[in-house]
mmCIF file of C-alpha atoms in Angstrom:
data_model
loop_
_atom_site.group_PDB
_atom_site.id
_atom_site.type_symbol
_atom_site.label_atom_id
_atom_site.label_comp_id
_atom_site.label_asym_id
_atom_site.label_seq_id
_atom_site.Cartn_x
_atom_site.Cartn_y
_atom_site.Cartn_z
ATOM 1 C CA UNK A 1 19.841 25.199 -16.898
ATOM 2 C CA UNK A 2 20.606 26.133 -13.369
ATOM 3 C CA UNK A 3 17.828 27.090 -11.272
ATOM 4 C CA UNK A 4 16.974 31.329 -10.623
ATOM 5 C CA UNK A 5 18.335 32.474 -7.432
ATOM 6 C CA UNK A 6 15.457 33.046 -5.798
ATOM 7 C CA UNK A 7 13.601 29.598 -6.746
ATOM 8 C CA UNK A 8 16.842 26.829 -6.719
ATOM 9 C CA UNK A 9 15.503 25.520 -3.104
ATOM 10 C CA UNK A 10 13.764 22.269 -3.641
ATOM 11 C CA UNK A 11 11.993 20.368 -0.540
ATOM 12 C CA UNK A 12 11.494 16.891 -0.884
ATOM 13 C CA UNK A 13 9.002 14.700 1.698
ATOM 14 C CA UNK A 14 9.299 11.354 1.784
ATOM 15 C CA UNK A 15 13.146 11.792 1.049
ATOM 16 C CA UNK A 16 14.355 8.347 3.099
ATOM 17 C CA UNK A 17 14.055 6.028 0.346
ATOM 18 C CA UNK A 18 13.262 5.050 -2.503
ATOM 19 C CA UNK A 19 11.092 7.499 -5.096
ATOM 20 C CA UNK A 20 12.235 10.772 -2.559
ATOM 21 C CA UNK A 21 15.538 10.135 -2.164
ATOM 22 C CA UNK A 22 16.679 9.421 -5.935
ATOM 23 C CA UNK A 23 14.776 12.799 -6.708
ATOM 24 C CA UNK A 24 16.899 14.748 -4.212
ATOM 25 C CA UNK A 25 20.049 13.306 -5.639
ATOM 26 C CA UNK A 26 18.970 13.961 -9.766
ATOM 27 C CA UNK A 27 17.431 17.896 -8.564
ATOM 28 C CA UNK A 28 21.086 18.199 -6.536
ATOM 29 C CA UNK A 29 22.468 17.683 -9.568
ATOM 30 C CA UNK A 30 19.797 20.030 -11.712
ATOM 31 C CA UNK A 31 21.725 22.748 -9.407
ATOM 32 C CA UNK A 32 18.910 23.101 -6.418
ATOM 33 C CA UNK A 33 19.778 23.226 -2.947
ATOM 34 C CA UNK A 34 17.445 20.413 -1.803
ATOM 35 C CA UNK A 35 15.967 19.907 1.593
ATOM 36 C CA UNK A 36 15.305 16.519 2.496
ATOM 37 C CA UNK A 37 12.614 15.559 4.945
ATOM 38 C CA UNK A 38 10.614 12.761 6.482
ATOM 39 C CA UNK A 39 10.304 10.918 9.635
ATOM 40 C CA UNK A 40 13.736 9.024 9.548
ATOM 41 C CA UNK A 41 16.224 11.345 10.527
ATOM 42 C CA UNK A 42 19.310 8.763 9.871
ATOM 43 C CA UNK A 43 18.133 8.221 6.482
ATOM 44 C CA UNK A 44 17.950 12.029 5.486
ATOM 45 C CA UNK A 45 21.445 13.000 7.450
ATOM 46 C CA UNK A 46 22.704 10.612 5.716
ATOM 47 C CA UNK A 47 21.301 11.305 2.373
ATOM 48 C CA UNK A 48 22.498 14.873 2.652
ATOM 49 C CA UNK A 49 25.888 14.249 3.305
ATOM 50 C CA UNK A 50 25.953 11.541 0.178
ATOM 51 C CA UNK A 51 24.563 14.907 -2.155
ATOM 52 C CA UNK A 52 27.289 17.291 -0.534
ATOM 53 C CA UNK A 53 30.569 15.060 -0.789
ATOM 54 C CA UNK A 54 29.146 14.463 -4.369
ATOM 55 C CA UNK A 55 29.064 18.086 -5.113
ATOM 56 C CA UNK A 56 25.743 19.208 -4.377
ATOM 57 C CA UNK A 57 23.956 21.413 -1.514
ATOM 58 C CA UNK A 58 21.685 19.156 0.958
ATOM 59 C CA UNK A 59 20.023 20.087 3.915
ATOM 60 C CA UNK A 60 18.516 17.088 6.439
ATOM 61 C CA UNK A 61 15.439 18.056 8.345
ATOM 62 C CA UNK A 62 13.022 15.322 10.197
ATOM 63 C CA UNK A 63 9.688 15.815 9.423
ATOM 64 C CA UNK A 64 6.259 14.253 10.084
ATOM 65 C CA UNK A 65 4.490 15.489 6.960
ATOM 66 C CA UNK A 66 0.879 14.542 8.854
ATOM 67 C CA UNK A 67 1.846 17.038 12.215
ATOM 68 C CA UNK A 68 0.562 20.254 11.329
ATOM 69 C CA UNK A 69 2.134 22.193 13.779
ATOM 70 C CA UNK A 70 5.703 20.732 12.729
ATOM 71 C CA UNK A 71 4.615 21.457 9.372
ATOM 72 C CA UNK A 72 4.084 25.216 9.861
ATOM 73 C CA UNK A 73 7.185 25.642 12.191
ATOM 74 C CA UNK A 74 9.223 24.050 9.042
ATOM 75 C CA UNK A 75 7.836 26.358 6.871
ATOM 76 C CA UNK A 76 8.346 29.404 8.936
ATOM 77 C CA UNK A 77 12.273 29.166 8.132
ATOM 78 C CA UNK A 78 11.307 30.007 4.283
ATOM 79 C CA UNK A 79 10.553 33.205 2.722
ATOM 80 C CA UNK A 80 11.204 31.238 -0.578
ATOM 81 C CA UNK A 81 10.876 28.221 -2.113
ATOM 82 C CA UNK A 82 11.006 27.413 -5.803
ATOM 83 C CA UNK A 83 9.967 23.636 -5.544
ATOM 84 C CA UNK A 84 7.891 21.297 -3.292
ATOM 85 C CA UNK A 85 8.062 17.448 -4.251
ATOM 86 C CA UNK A 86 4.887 15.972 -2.518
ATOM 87 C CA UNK A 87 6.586 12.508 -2.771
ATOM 88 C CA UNK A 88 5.688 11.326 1.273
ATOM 89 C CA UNK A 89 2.766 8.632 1.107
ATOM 90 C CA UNK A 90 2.359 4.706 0.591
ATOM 91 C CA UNK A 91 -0.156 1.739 0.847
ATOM 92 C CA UNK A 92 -0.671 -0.451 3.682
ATOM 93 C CA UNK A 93 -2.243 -3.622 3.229
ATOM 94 C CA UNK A 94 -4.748 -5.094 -0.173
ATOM 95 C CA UNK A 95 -7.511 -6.336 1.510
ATOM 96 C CA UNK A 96 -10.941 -5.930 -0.115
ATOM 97 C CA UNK A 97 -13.420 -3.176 0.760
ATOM 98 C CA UNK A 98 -15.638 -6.011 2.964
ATOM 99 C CA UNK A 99 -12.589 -6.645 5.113
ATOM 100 C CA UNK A 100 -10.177 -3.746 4.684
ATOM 101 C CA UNK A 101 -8.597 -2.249 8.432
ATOM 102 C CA UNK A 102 -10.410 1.120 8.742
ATOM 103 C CA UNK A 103 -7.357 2.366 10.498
ATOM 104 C CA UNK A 104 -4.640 1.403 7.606
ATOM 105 C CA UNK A 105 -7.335 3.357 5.542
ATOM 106 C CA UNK A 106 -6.898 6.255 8.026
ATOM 107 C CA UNK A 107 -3.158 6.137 7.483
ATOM 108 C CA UNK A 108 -2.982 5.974 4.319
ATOM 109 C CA UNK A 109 -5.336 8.829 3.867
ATOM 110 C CA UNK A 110 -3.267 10.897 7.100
ATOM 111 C CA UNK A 111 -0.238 10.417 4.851
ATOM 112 C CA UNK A 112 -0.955 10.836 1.210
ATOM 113 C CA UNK A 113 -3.334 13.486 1.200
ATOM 114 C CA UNK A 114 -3.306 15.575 4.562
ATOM 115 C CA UNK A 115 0.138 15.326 4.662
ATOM 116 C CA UNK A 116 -0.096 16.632 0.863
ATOM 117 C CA UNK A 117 -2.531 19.215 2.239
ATOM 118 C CA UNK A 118 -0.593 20.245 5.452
ATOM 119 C CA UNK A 119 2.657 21.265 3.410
ATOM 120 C CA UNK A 120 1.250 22.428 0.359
ATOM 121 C CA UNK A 121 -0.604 25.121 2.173
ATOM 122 C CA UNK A 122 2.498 25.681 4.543
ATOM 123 C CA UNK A 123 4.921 26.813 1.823
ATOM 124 C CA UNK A 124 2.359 28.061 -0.992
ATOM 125 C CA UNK A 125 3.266 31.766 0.136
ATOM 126 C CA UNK A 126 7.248 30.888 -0.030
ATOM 127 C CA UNK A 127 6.584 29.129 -3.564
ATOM 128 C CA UNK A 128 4.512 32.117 -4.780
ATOM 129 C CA UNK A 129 7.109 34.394 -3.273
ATOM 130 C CA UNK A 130 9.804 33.067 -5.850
ATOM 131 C CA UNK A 131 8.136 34.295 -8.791
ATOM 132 C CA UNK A 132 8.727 30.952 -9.993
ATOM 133 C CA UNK A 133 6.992 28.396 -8.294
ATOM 134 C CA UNK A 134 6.415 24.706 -9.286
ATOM 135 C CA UNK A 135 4.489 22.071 -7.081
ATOM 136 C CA UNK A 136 4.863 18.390 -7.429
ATOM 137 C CA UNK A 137 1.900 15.619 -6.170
ATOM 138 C CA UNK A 138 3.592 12.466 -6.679
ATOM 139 C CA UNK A 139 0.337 10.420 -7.370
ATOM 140 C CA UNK A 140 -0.384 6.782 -8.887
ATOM 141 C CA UNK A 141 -1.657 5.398 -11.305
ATOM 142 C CA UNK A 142 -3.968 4.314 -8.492
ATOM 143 C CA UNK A 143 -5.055 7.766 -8.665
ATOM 144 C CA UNK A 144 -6.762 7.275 -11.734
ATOM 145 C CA UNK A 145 -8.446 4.050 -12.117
ATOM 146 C CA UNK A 146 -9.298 1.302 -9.256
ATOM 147 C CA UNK A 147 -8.408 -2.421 -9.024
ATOM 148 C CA UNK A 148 -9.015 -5.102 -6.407
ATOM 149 C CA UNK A 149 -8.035 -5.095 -2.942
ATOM 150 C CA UNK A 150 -6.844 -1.713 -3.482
ATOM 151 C CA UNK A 151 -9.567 -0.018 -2.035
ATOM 152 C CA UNK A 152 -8.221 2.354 0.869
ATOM 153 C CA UNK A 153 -4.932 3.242 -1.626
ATOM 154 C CA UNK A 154 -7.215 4.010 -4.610
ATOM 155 C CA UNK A 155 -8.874 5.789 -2.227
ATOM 156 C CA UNK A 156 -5.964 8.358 -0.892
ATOM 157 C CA UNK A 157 -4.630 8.717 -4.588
ATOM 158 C CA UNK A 158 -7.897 9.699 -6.478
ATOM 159 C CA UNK A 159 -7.676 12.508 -3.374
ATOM 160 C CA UNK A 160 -4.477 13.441 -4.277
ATOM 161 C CA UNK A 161 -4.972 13.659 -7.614
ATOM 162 C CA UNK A 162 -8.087 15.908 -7.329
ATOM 163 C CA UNK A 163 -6.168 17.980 -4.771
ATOM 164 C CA UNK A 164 -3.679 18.727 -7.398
ATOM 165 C CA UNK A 165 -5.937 19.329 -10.354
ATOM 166 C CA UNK A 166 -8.413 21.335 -7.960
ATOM 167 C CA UNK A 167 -5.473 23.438 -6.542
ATOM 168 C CA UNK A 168 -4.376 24.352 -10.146
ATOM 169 C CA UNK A 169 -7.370 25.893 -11.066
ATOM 170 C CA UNK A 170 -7.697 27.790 -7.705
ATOM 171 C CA UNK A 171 -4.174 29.634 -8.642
ATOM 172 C CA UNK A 172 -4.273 30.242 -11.951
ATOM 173 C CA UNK A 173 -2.683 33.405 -12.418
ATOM 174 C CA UNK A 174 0.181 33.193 -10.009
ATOM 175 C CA UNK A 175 3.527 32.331 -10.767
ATOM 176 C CA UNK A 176 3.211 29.321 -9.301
ATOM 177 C CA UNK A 177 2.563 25.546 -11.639
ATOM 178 C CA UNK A 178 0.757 22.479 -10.520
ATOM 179 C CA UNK A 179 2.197 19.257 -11.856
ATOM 180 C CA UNK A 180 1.418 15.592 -10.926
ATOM 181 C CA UNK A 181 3.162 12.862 -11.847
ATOM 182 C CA UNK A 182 1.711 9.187 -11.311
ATOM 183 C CA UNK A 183 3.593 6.632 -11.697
ATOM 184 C CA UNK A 184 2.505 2.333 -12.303
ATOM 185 C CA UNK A 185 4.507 -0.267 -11.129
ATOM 186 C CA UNK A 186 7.783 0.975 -9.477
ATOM 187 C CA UNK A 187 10.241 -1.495 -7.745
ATOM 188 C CA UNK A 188 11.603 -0.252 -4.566
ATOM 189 C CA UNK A 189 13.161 -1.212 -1.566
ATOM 190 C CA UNK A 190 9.848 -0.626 0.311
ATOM 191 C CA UNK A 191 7.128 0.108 -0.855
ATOM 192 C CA UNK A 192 5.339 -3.624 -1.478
ATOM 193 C CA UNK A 193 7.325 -3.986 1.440
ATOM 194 C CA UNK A 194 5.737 -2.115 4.006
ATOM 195 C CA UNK A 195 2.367 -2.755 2.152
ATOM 196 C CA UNK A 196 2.250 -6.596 3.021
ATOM 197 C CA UNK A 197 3.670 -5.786 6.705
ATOM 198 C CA UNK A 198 7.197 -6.946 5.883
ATOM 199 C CA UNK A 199 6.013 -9.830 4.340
ATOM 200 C CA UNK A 200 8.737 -10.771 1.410
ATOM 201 C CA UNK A 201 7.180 -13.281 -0.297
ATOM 202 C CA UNK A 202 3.685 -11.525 -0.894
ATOM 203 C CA UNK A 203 5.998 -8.538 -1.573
ATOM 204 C CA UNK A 204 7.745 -10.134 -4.270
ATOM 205 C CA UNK A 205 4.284 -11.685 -5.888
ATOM 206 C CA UNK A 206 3.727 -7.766 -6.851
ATOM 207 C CA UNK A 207 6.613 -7.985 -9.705
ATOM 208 C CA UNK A 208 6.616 -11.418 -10.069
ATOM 209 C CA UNK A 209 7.651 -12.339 -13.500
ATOM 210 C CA UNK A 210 7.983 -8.401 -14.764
ATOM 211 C CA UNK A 211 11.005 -7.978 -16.683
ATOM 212 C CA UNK A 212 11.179 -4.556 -15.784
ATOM 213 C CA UNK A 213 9.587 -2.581 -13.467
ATOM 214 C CA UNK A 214 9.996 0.950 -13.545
ATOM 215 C CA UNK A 215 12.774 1.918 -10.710
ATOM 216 C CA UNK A 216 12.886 4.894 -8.496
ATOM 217 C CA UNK A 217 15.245 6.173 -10.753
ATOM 218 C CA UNK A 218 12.905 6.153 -13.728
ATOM 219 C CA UNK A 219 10.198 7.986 -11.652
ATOM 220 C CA UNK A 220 12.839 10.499 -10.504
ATOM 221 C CA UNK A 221 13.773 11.755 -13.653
ATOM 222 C CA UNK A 222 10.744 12.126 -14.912
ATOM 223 C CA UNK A 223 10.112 14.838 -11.823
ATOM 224 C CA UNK A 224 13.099 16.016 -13.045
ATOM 225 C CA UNK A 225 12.227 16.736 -16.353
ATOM 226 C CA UNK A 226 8.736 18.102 -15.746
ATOM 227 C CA UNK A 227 10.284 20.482 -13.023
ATOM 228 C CA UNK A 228 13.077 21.704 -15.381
ATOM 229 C CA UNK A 229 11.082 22.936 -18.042
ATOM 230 C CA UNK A 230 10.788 26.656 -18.841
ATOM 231 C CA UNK A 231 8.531 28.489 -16.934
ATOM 232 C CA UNK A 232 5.274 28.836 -19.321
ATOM 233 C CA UNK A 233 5.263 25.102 -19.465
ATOM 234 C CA UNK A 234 2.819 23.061 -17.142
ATOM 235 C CA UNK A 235 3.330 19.477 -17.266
ATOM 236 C CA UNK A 236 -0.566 18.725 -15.856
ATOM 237 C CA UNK A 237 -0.454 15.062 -15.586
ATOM 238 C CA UNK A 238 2.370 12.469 -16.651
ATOM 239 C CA UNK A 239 1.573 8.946 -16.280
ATOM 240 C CA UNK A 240 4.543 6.759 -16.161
ATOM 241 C CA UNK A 241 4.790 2.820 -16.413
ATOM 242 C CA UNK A 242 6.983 0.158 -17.346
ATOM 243 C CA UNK A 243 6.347 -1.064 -20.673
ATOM 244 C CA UNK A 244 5.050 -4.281 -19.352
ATOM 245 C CA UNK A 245 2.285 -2.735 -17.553
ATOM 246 C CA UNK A 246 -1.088 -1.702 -19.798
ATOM 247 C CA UNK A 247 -2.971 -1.170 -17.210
ATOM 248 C CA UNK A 248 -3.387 -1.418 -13.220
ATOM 249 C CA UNK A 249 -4.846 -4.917 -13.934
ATOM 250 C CA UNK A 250 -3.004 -5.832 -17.256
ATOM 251 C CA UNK A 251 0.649 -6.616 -16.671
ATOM 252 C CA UNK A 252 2.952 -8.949 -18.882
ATOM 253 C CA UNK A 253 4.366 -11.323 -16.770
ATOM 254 C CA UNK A 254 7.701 -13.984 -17.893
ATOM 255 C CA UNK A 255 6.401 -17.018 -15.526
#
């Protein structure tokens, strides 16, 4: 169904890759004008130009989601909104908690949930304005139960998760939803990537063996789904993994 009027914009963080970007492309295609944003500004431009020659409406806009005052001048240019994606985030490093880097936990914090804060806040009046709001937190599985040497990432995404759950009791009542999707093991371009500091090879230990991981694809249509539902229906919490994955510490692995 296409999108009301007055709620087919949908913002996207963490649009330069990966997770973001597929779910700008599949809500393009839903029928929402989509505007991209994160800290890349090639990546985005050139995101929104692949979404327009391919028939959809795409708007670029470079955007640190952890700069407050950038936050609020972004959301100034709204008086409606019907979508946020929270998708901006990450992990940096798996050390354990004896010998973790108190600044990557910073960072990861900074990003995941203040930045979830920061823009949440910003364009809650626009999303409320719309009559027909919906809010996505793009969590993890992380969120919800711990596992070694994930300590500052567990960390961030049990925030974010009780941001989101906390936030949809607080507006009950408004026209405005709540939904959080976390996802288990996804295979991207970067994510294990920038975790391991551009390391490949301890990158590629994180899917070792995995038949198949979930891709950003998979994740984006399931914020597809959940956001294209009719009105009345809330999709709380979806938790999404491949079907080798049981758990965050019990994964089938080919080897």
């Amino acid at each position: 169904m296409t999108p009301a009027a007055a709620s087919r914009i949908a913002v996207v963080t963490g649009a330069s890759s990966g997770i973001g970007a597929a779910t700008a492309r599949q809500l393009a295609a839903e029928g929402y004008r989509v505007v991209v944003t994160a800290r890349r500004k090639d990546r985005i431009e050139a995101l929104a130009a692949e979404i327009t020659a391919a028939g959809g409406q795409a708007t670029a806009y470079a955007l640190d989601v952890t700069d407050r005052t950038a936050v609020d001048e972004f959301a100034s240019a709204f008086k409606t909104i019907g979508v946020l994606v929270n998708n901006a985030g990450g992990a940096l490093g798996a050390d354990p908690i004896a010998t973790g880097d108190p600044a990557q936990w910073r960072q990861m914090y900074e990003t995941n949930v203040i930045g979830t804060l920061n823009i949440t806040q910003a364009l809650l009046p626009a999303l409320t304005a719309s009559g027909d709001g919906t809010v996505v937190v793009l969590s993890s599985t992380a969120g919800h139960g711990t596992y070694e040497g994930g300590g500052g990432y567990v960390a961030a995404k049990h925030a974010e998760h009780v941001l989101a759950e906390t936030l949809r009791l607080e507006i009950v009542g408004t026209p405005v939803r709540v939904i959080e999707v976390a996802p288990g093991m996804v295979k991207t371009d970067e994510f294990a990537l920038t975790r391991f500091g551009g390391d490949t090879e301890k990158a590629a230990k994180v899917y070792a063996g995995v038949a198949q991981p979930l891709t950003a694809d998979d994740v984006a249509e399931t914020i597809t789904w959940a956001v294209t539902r009719p009105a009345h229906v809330n999709i709380d919490l979806l938790v999404v993994r491949p079907r080798a994955q049981a758990s965050n510490t019990k994964v089938h692995r080919e080897l």
